[in-house]
PDB file of C-alpha atoms in Angstrom:
ATOM      1  CA  GLU A  14       0.000   0.000   0.000  1.00  0.00           C
ATOM      2  CA  ALA A  15       1.407   3.399  -1.006  1.00  0.00           C
ATOM      3  CA  GLU A  16       2.275   5.712   1.862  1.00  0.00           C
ATOM      4  CA  VAL A  17       3.383   9.264   2.451  1.00  0.00           C
ATOM      5  CA  ALA A  18       7.039   9.284   3.477  1.00  0.00           C
ATOM      6  CA  GLN A  19       8.563  11.831   5.822  1.00  0.00           C
ATOM      7  CA  SER A  20      12.039  12.351   7.201  1.00  0.00           C
ATOM      8  CA  PRO A  21      13.494  12.713   9.676  1.00  0.00           C
ATOM      9  CA  ARG A  22      11.092  11.107  12.134  1.00  0.00           C
ATOM     10  CA  TYR A  23      12.607  13.007  15.047  1.00  0.00           C
ATOM     11  CA  LYS A  24      14.614  16.202  15.198  1.00  0.00           C
ATOM     12  CA  ILE A  25      16.110  17.948  18.201  1.00  0.00           C
ATOM     13  CA  THR A  26      17.581  21.368  17.666  1.00  0.00           C
ATOM     14  CA  GLU A  27      18.525  24.445  19.608  1.00  0.00           C
ATOM     15  CA  LYS A  28      16.640  27.673  19.214  1.00  0.00           C
ATOM     16  CA  SER A  29      17.907  29.964  16.467  1.00  0.00           C
ATOM     17  CA  GLN A  30      19.095  26.994  14.420  1.00  0.00           C
ATOM     18  CA  ALA A  31      17.674  26.054  11.025  1.00  0.00           C
ATOM     19  CA  VAL A  32      15.731  22.827  10.473  1.00  0.00           C
ATOM     20  CA  ALA A  33      14.273  21.197   7.400  1.00  0.00           C
ATOM     21  CA  PHE A  34      11.713  18.451   6.920  1.00  0.00           C
ATOM     22  CA  TRP A  35      11.125  16.390   3.814  1.00  0.00           C
ATOM     23  CA  CYS A  36       7.958  14.804   2.470  1.00  0.00           C
ATOM     24  CA  ASP A  37       7.360  12.439  -0.433  1.00  0.00           C
ATOM     25  CA  PRO A  38       3.629  12.124  -1.184  1.00  0.00           C
ATOM     26  CA  ILE A  39       1.812   9.121  -2.586  1.00  0.00           C
ATOM     27  CA  SER A  40       2.668   8.756  -6.248  1.00  0.00           C
ATOM     28  CA  GLY A  41       0.266  10.657  -8.461  1.00  0.00           C
ATOM     29  CA  HIS A  42      -1.158  12.835  -5.716  1.00  0.00           C
ATOM     30  CA  ALA A  43      -1.286  16.401  -6.980  1.00  0.00           C
ATOM     31  CA  THR A  44      -2.108  18.045  -3.670  1.00  0.00           C
ATOM     32  CA  LEU A  45       0.311  18.169  -0.764  1.00  0.00           C
ATOM     33  CA  TYR A  46      -0.301  19.614   2.677  1.00  0.00           C
ATOM     34  CA  TRP A  47       1.922  20.496   5.611  1.00  0.00           C
ATOM     35  CA  TYR A  48       0.250  20.539   9.013  1.00  0.00           C
ATOM     36  CA  ARG A  49       1.511  21.345  12.486  1.00  0.00           C
ATOM     37  CA  GLN A  50       0.128  19.431  15.432  1.00  0.00           C
ATOM     38  CA  ILE A  51       0.713  20.619  18.967  1.00  0.00           C
ATOM     39  CA  LEU A  52       0.468  17.895  21.591  1.00  0.00           C
ATOM     40  CA  GLY A  53      -3.145  17.233  22.529  1.00  0.00           C
ATOM     41  CA  GLN A  54      -4.627  19.158  19.618  1.00  0.00           C
ATOM     42  CA  GLY A  55      -5.727  18.452  16.083  1.00  0.00           C
ATOM     43  CA  PRO A  56      -3.507  19.218  13.096  1.00  0.00           C
ATOM     44  CA  GLU A  57      -3.565  22.767  11.740  1.00  0.00           C
ATOM     45  CA  LEU A  58      -2.757  23.568   8.136  1.00  0.00           C
ATOM     46  CA  LEU A  59       0.453  25.458   7.427  1.00  0.00           C
ATOM     47  CA  VAL A  60       0.599  25.295   3.639  1.00  0.00           C
ATOM     48  CA  GLN A  61      -1.169  23.581   0.755  1.00  0.00           C
ATOM     49  CA  PHE A  62       0.322  22.875  -2.674  1.00  0.00           C
ATOM     50  CA  GLN A  63      -1.431  21.995  -5.897  1.00  0.00           C
ATOM     51  CA  ASP A  64       1.356  20.515  -8.015  1.00  0.00           C
ATOM     52  CA  GLU A  65       4.195  23.018  -7.587  1.00  0.00           C
ATOM     53  CA  SER A  66       1.985  26.004  -6.764  1.00  0.00           C
ATOM     54  CA  VAL A  67       1.054  27.254  -3.326  1.00  0.00           C
ATOM     55  CA  VAL A  68      -2.737  27.237  -2.908  1.00  0.00           C
ATOM     56  CA  ASP A  69      -2.945  28.357   0.710  1.00  0.00           C
ATOM     57  CA  ASP A  70      -0.172  29.569   2.986  1.00  0.00           C
ATOM     58  CA  SER A  71      -2.253  31.977   5.041  1.00  0.00           C
ATOM     59  CA  GLN A  72      -1.325  30.234   8.303  1.00  0.00           C
ATOM     60  CA  LEU A  73       2.377  29.864   7.545  1.00  0.00           C
ATOM     61  CA  PRO A  74       4.569  32.183   9.676  1.00  0.00           C
ATOM     62  CA  LYS A  75       6.453  33.489   6.692  1.00  0.00           C
ATOM     63  CA  ASP A  76       9.047  35.373   8.687  1.00  0.00           C
ATOM     64  CA  ARG A  77      10.616  32.064   9.690  1.00  0.00           C
ATOM     65  CA  PHE A  78       8.885  29.268   7.771  1.00  0.00           C
ATOM     66  CA  SER A  79       9.236  28.439   4.099  1.00  0.00           C
ATOM     67  CA  ALA A  80       7.986  25.583   1.967  1.00  0.00           C
ATOM     68  CA  GLU A  81       8.671  24.488  -1.552  1.00  0.00           C
ATOM     69  CA  ARG A  82       7.601  21.788  -3.979  1.00  0.00           C
ATOM     70  CA  LEU A  83       9.761  22.659  -6.929  1.00  0.00           C
ATOM     71  CA  LYS A  84       8.926  19.771  -9.262  1.00  0.00           C
ATOM     72  CA  GLY A  85       5.450  19.159  -7.970  1.00  0.00           C
ATOM     73  CA  VAL A  86       6.417  15.912  -6.289  1.00  0.00           C
ATOM     74  CA  ASP A  87       8.314  15.951  -3.004  1.00  0.00           C
ATOM     75  CA  SER A  88       8.366  18.921  -0.692  1.00  0.00           C
ATOM     76  CA  THR A  89      10.561  20.566   1.931  1.00  0.00           C
ATOM     77  CA  LEU A  90       9.433  22.634   4.908  1.00  0.00           C
ATOM     78  CA  LYS A  91      12.080  24.819   6.543  1.00  0.00           C
ATOM     79  CA  ILE A  92      12.199  26.780   9.769  1.00  0.00           C
ATOM     80  CA  GLN A  93      14.865  29.409  10.274  1.00  0.00           C
ATOM     81  CA  PRO A  94      15.442  30.352  13.012  1.00  0.00           C
ATOM     82  CA  ALA A  95      13.664  27.796  15.169  1.00  0.00           C
ATOM     83  CA  GLU A  96      11.948  29.029  18.325  1.00  0.00           C
ATOM     84  CA  LEU A  97      10.927  27.163  21.461  1.00  0.00           C
ATOM     85  CA  GLY A  98       7.263  27.447  20.464  1.00  0.00           C
ATOM     86  CA  ASP A  99       7.923  25.538  17.238  1.00  0.00           C
ATOM     87  CA  SER A 100       8.186  22.262  19.141  1.00  0.00           C
ATOM     88  CA  ALA A 101       5.435  20.122  17.648  1.00  0.00           C
ATOM     89  CA  MET A 102       4.689  17.291  15.239  1.00  0.00           C
ATOM     90  CA  TYR A 103       4.937  18.337  11.604  1.00  0.00           C
ATOM     91  CA  LEU A 104       2.701  16.239   9.392  1.00  0.00           C
ATOM     92  CA  CYS A 105       2.619  15.935   5.650  1.00  0.00           C
ATOM     93  CA  ALA A 106      -0.481  14.724   3.814  1.00  0.00           C
ATOM     94  CA  SER A 107      -1.373  14.213   0.175  1.00  0.00           C
ATOM     95  CA  SER A 108      -4.485  13.711  -1.906  1.00  0.00           C
ATOM     96  CA  TRP A 109      -5.471  13.353  -5.547  1.00  0.00           C
ATOM     97  CA  GLY A 110      -7.206  16.730  -5.624  1.00  0.00           C
ATOM     98  CA  THR A 111      -8.544  19.414  -3.352  1.00  0.00           C
ATOM     99  CA  SER A 112     -12.284  18.888  -3.042  1.00  0.00           C
ATOM    100  CA  MET A 113     -13.460  15.671  -1.438  1.00  0.00           C
ATOM    101  CA  ASP A 114     -10.379  13.570  -1.996  1.00  0.00           C
ATOM    102  CA  THR A 115      -9.165  11.720   1.036  1.00  0.00           C
ATOM    103  CA  GLN A 116      -6.007  13.117   2.605  1.00  0.00           C
ATOM    104  CA  TYR A 117      -3.463  10.505   3.578  1.00  0.00           C
ATOM    105  CA  PHE A 118      -0.968  11.432   6.265  1.00  0.00           C
ATOM    106  CA  GLY A 119       2.645  10.512   6.733  1.00  0.00           C
ATOM    107  CA  PRO A 120       4.138   9.457  10.088  1.00  0.00           C
ATOM    108  CA  GLY A 121       5.230  13.003  10.909  1.00  0.00           C
ATOM    109  CA  THR A 122       8.417  14.619  12.167  1.00  0.00           C
ATOM    110  CA  ARG A 123       8.562  15.279  15.900  1.00  0.00           C
ATOM    111  CA  LEU A 124      10.494  18.519  16.416  1.00  0.00           C
ATOM    112  CA  THR A 125      11.896  19.497  19.792  1.00  0.00           C
ATOM    113  CA  VAL A 126      13.470  22.926  20.134  1.00  0.00           C
ATOM    114  CA  LEU A 127      15.721  23.385  23.167  1.00  0.00           C
TER     115      LEU A 127
ATOM    116  CA  GLY B  23     -16.107  30.417  14.572  1.00  0.00           C
ATOM    117  CA  GLU B  24     -15.501  27.779  11.948  1.00  0.00           C
ATOM    118  CA  SER B  25     -14.223  24.917  14.005  1.00  0.00           C
ATOM    119  CA  VAL B  26     -14.950  21.319  14.746  1.00  0.00           C
ATOM    120  CA  GLY B  27     -15.144  20.178  18.309  1.00  0.00           C
ATOM    121  CA  LEU B  28     -15.618  16.914  20.146  1.00  0.00           C
ATOM    122  CA  HIS B  29     -17.938  16.511  23.073  1.00  0.00           C
ATOM    123  CA  LEU B  30     -15.657  14.457  25.298  1.00  0.00           C
ATOM    124  CA  PRO B  31     -11.872  14.541  25.525  1.00  0.00           C
ATOM    125  CA  THR B  32     -11.694  10.938  26.789  1.00  0.00           C
ATOM    126  CA  LEU B  33     -13.783   7.777  26.521  1.00  0.00           C
ATOM    127  CA  SER B  34     -13.070   4.532  28.349  1.00  0.00           C
ATOM    128  CA  VAL B  35     -14.771   1.279  27.335  1.00  0.00           C
ATOM    129  CA  GLN B  36     -14.433  -2.422  27.906  1.00  0.00           C
ATOM    130  CA  GLU B  37     -13.276  -4.740  25.149  1.00  0.00           C
ATOM    131  CA  GLY B  38     -16.264  -5.947  23.178  1.00  0.00           C
ATOM    132  CA  ASP B  39     -18.423  -2.923  23.962  1.00  0.00           C
ATOM    133  CA  ASN B  40     -19.643  -0.564  21.275  1.00  0.00           C
ATOM    134  CA  SER B  41     -18.064   2.898  21.334  1.00  0.00           C
ATOM    135  CA  ILE B  42     -19.631   6.146  20.240  1.00  0.00           C
ATOM    136  CA  ILE B  43     -17.491   9.211  19.687  1.00  0.00           C
ATOM    137  CA  ASN B  44     -19.261  12.479  19.062  1.00  0.00           C
ATOM    138  CA  CYS B  45     -18.389  15.633  17.217  1.00  0.00           C
ATOM    139  CA  ALA B  46     -20.174  18.949  16.740  1.00  0.00           C
ATOM    140  CA  TYR B  47     -19.411  21.268  13.868  1.00  0.00           C
ATOM    141  CA  SER B  48     -20.375  24.885  13.474  1.00  0.00           C
ATOM    142  CA  ASN B  49     -19.978  25.662   9.773  1.00  0.00           C
ATOM    143  CA  SER B  50     -23.238  24.879   8.008  1.00  0.00           C
ATOM    144  CA  ALA B  51     -21.411  25.177   4.673  1.00  0.00           C
ATOM    145  CA  SER B  52     -19.237  22.145   5.450  1.00  0.00           C
ATOM    146  CA  ASP B  53     -20.175  19.284   3.148  1.00  0.00           C
ATOM    147  CA  TYR B  54     -17.462  16.706   3.690  1.00  0.00           C
ATOM    148  CA  PHE B  55     -16.492  15.070   6.961  1.00  0.00           C
ATOM    149  CA  ILE B  56     -13.782  12.599   7.859  1.00  0.00           C
ATOM    150  CA  TRP B  57     -12.869  10.581  10.912  1.00  0.00           C
ATOM    151  CA  TYR B  58      -9.194   9.921  11.573  1.00  0.00           C
ATOM    152  CA  LYS B  59      -7.530   7.642  14.114  1.00  0.00           C
ATOM    153  CA  GLN B  60      -4.149   8.643  15.496  1.00  0.00           C
ATOM    154  CA  GLU B  61      -2.006   6.286  17.511  1.00  0.00           C
ATOM    155  CA  SER B  62       0.764   7.605  19.701  1.00  0.00           C
ATOM    156  CA  GLY B  63       3.720   8.866  17.675  1.00  0.00           C
ATOM    157  CA  LYS B  64       2.021   8.254  14.322  1.00  0.00           C
ATOM    158  CA  GLY B  65       0.220  10.341  11.752  1.00  0.00           C
ATOM    159  CA  PRO B  66      -3.582  10.357  11.489  1.00  0.00           C
ATOM    160  CA  GLN B  67      -5.019   7.337   9.729  1.00  0.00           C
ATOM    161  CA  PHE B  68      -8.162   7.649   7.599  1.00  0.00           C
ATOM    162  CA  ILE B  69     -11.093   5.674   8.995  1.00  0.00           C
ATOM    163  CA  ILE B  70     -14.210   6.726   7.147  1.00  0.00           C
ATOM    164  CA  ASP B  71     -15.720   9.751   5.449  1.00  0.00           C
ATOM    165  CA  ILE B  72     -19.182  11.000   4.673  1.00  0.00           C
ATOM    166  CA  ARG B  73     -20.601  13.613   2.351  1.00  0.00           C
ATOM    167  CA  SER B  74     -23.410  15.927   3.305  1.00  0.00           C
ATOM    168  CA  ASN B  75     -25.861  14.235   0.936  1.00  0.00           C
ATOM    169  CA  MET B  76     -25.750  11.182   3.179  1.00  0.00           C
ATOM    170  CA  ASP B  77     -26.747  10.665   6.806  1.00  0.00           C
ATOM    171  CA  LYS B  78     -25.120   7.308   7.420  1.00  0.00           C
ATOM    172  CA  ARG B  79     -22.182   5.377   6.080  1.00  0.00           C
ATOM    173  CA  GLN B  80     -20.831   2.041   7.200  1.00  0.00           C
ATOM    174  CA  GLY B  81     -17.393   0.552   7.023  1.00  0.00           C
ATOM    175  CA  GLN B  82     -15.753  -2.430   8.632  1.00  0.00           C
ATOM    176  CA  ARG B  83     -16.878  -2.264  12.290  1.00  0.00           C
ATOM    177  CA  VAL B  84     -17.383   1.492  11.987  1.00  0.00           C
ATOM    178  CA  THR B  85     -20.404   3.620  11.206  1.00  0.00           C
ATOM    179  CA  VAL B  86     -20.525   7.374  10.780  1.00  0.00           C
ATOM    180  CA  LEU B  87     -23.764   9.251  11.337  1.00  0.00           C
ATOM    181  CA  LEU B  88     -24.346  12.797  10.168  1.00  0.00           C
ATOM    182  CA  ASN B  89     -27.149  14.993  11.478  1.00  0.00           C
ATOM    183  CA  LYS B  90     -27.073  18.221   9.514  1.00  0.00           C
ATOM    184  CA  THR B  91     -30.052  19.648  11.397  1.00  0.00           C
ATOM    185  CA  VAL B  92     -28.075  19.897  14.625  1.00  0.00           C
ATOM    186  CA  LYS B  93     -24.639  19.879  12.979  1.00  0.00           C
ATOM    187  CA  HIS B  94     -23.563  16.688  14.689  1.00  0.00           C
ATOM    188  CA  LEU B  95     -21.312  13.861  13.597  1.00  0.00           C
ATOM    189  CA  SER B  96     -20.669  10.580  15.365  1.00  0.00           C
ATOM    190  CA  LEU B  97     -18.398   7.582  14.933  1.00  0.00           C
ATOM    191  CA  GLN B  98     -19.622   4.234  16.167  1.00  0.00           C
ATOM    192  CA  ILE B  99     -17.153   1.406  16.633  1.00  0.00           C
ATOM    193  CA  ALA B 100     -18.636  -2.044  17.050  1.00  0.00           C
ATOM    194  CA  ALA B 101     -17.045  -4.668  19.295  1.00  0.00           C
ATOM    195  CA  THR B 102     -14.267  -2.338  20.377  1.00  0.00           C
ATOM    196  CA  GLN B 103     -10.837  -3.952  20.609  1.00  0.00           C
ATOM    197  CA  PRO B 104      -7.674  -2.929  22.469  1.00  0.00           C
ATOM    198  CA  GLY B 105      -6.149  -2.042  19.106  1.00  0.00           C
ATOM    199  CA  ASP B 106      -8.804   0.651  18.739  1.00  0.00           C
ATOM    200  CA  SER B 107      -7.193   2.623  21.563  1.00  0.00           C
ATOM    201  CA  ALA B 108      -6.083   5.918  20.035  1.00  0.00           C
ATOM    202  CA  VAL B 109      -7.057   9.548  19.618  1.00  0.00           C
ATOM    203  CA  TYR B 110      -9.947  10.071  17.220  1.00  0.00           C
ATOM    204  CA  PHE B 111     -10.382  13.311  15.300  1.00  0.00           C
ATOM    205  CA  CYS B 112     -13.246  14.479  13.201  1.00  0.00           C
ATOM    206  CA  ALA B 113     -12.493  16.940  10.447  1.00  0.00           C
ATOM    207  CA  GLU B 114     -14.696  19.060   8.220  1.00  0.00           C
ATOM    208  CA  LYS B 115     -14.301  20.699   4.870  1.00  0.00           C
ATOM    209  CA  VAL B 116     -16.133  23.040   2.562  1.00  0.00           C
ATOM    210  CA  SER B 117     -15.286  21.114  -0.592  1.00  0.00           C
ATOM    211  CA  GLN B 118     -16.045  23.747  -3.212  1.00  0.00           C
ATOM    212  CA  ALA B 119     -13.940  26.308  -1.396  1.00  0.00           C
ATOM    213  CA  GLY B 120     -10.872  24.166  -2.025  1.00  0.00           C
ATOM    214  CA  THR B 121      -9.795  24.750   1.535  1.00  0.00           C
ATOM    215  CA  ALA B 122      -8.044  22.294   3.779  1.00  0.00           C
ATOM    216  CA  LEU B 123      -9.557  20.177   6.503  1.00  0.00           C
ATOM    217  CA  ILE B 124     -10.385  21.731   9.849  1.00  0.00           C
ATOM    218  CA  PHE B 125      -9.746  19.353  12.714  1.00  0.00           C
ATOM    219  CA  GLY B 126     -11.275  19.213  16.143  1.00  0.00           C
ATOM    220  CA  LYS B 127      -9.324  18.609  19.328  1.00  0.00           C
ATOM    221  CA  GLY B 128      -9.745  14.850  19.468  1.00  0.00           C
ATOM    222  CA  THR B 129     -11.185  12.201  21.760  1.00  0.00           C
ATOM    223  CA  THR B 130      -8.885   9.686  23.421  1.00  0.00           C
ATOM    224  CA  LEU B 131     -10.428   6.214  23.373  1.00  0.00           C
ATOM    225  CA  SER B 132      -9.091   3.757  25.938  1.00  0.00           C
ATOM    226  CA  VAL B 133     -10.111   0.116  25.645  1.00  0.00           C
ATOM    227  CA  SER B 134      -9.499  -2.176  28.572  1.00  0.00           C
ATOM    228  CA  SER B 135      -9.562  -5.956  28.313  1.00  0.00           C
TER     229      SER B 135
END
């Protein structure tokens, strides 16, 4: 069964350092999402891509976060500089389209900022 | 506001019992709803979805009920097993808006044997 791949699974960094997360969606899925999940809460959307284009990044803190999906396949989410409040699970999801297509999630990257 | 919430943060049941997890949504324009299961340290796993033109949908051991009149969604799990222990999230979407899912806070289901 095809899955969304993410790496690394865990990342510990010090504040003010840069971190990057990678996501490889299910093959053929045009839409890719990055979510942030704080412990005990539901995921919240950071950015949504349709192919290589950003569809929604209204909740992305653009002063420190950036995301790209240059070839419309895999994607990278970067934080620079990391802050203590960025500690969370970062989840990637993909779907065929944007309307009622099921979103499939990867295992996530657990970020701890010290 | 436009958010999805769950009635109870935790639910404890005995193995073999039926479980019912509830969810209230506030956006009457939402027309697509999904239930996800999230085990500790893992990403959310799709369980079942339902569109607003339906009021009931069944899967393997799970049933989702949608009551648009009172904006209420529920997930029923039959013959609950220890492996069902996880956090369950409902999520809503306004499909034509092309927006992402909005998740509620989750209900932690604990199954004791």
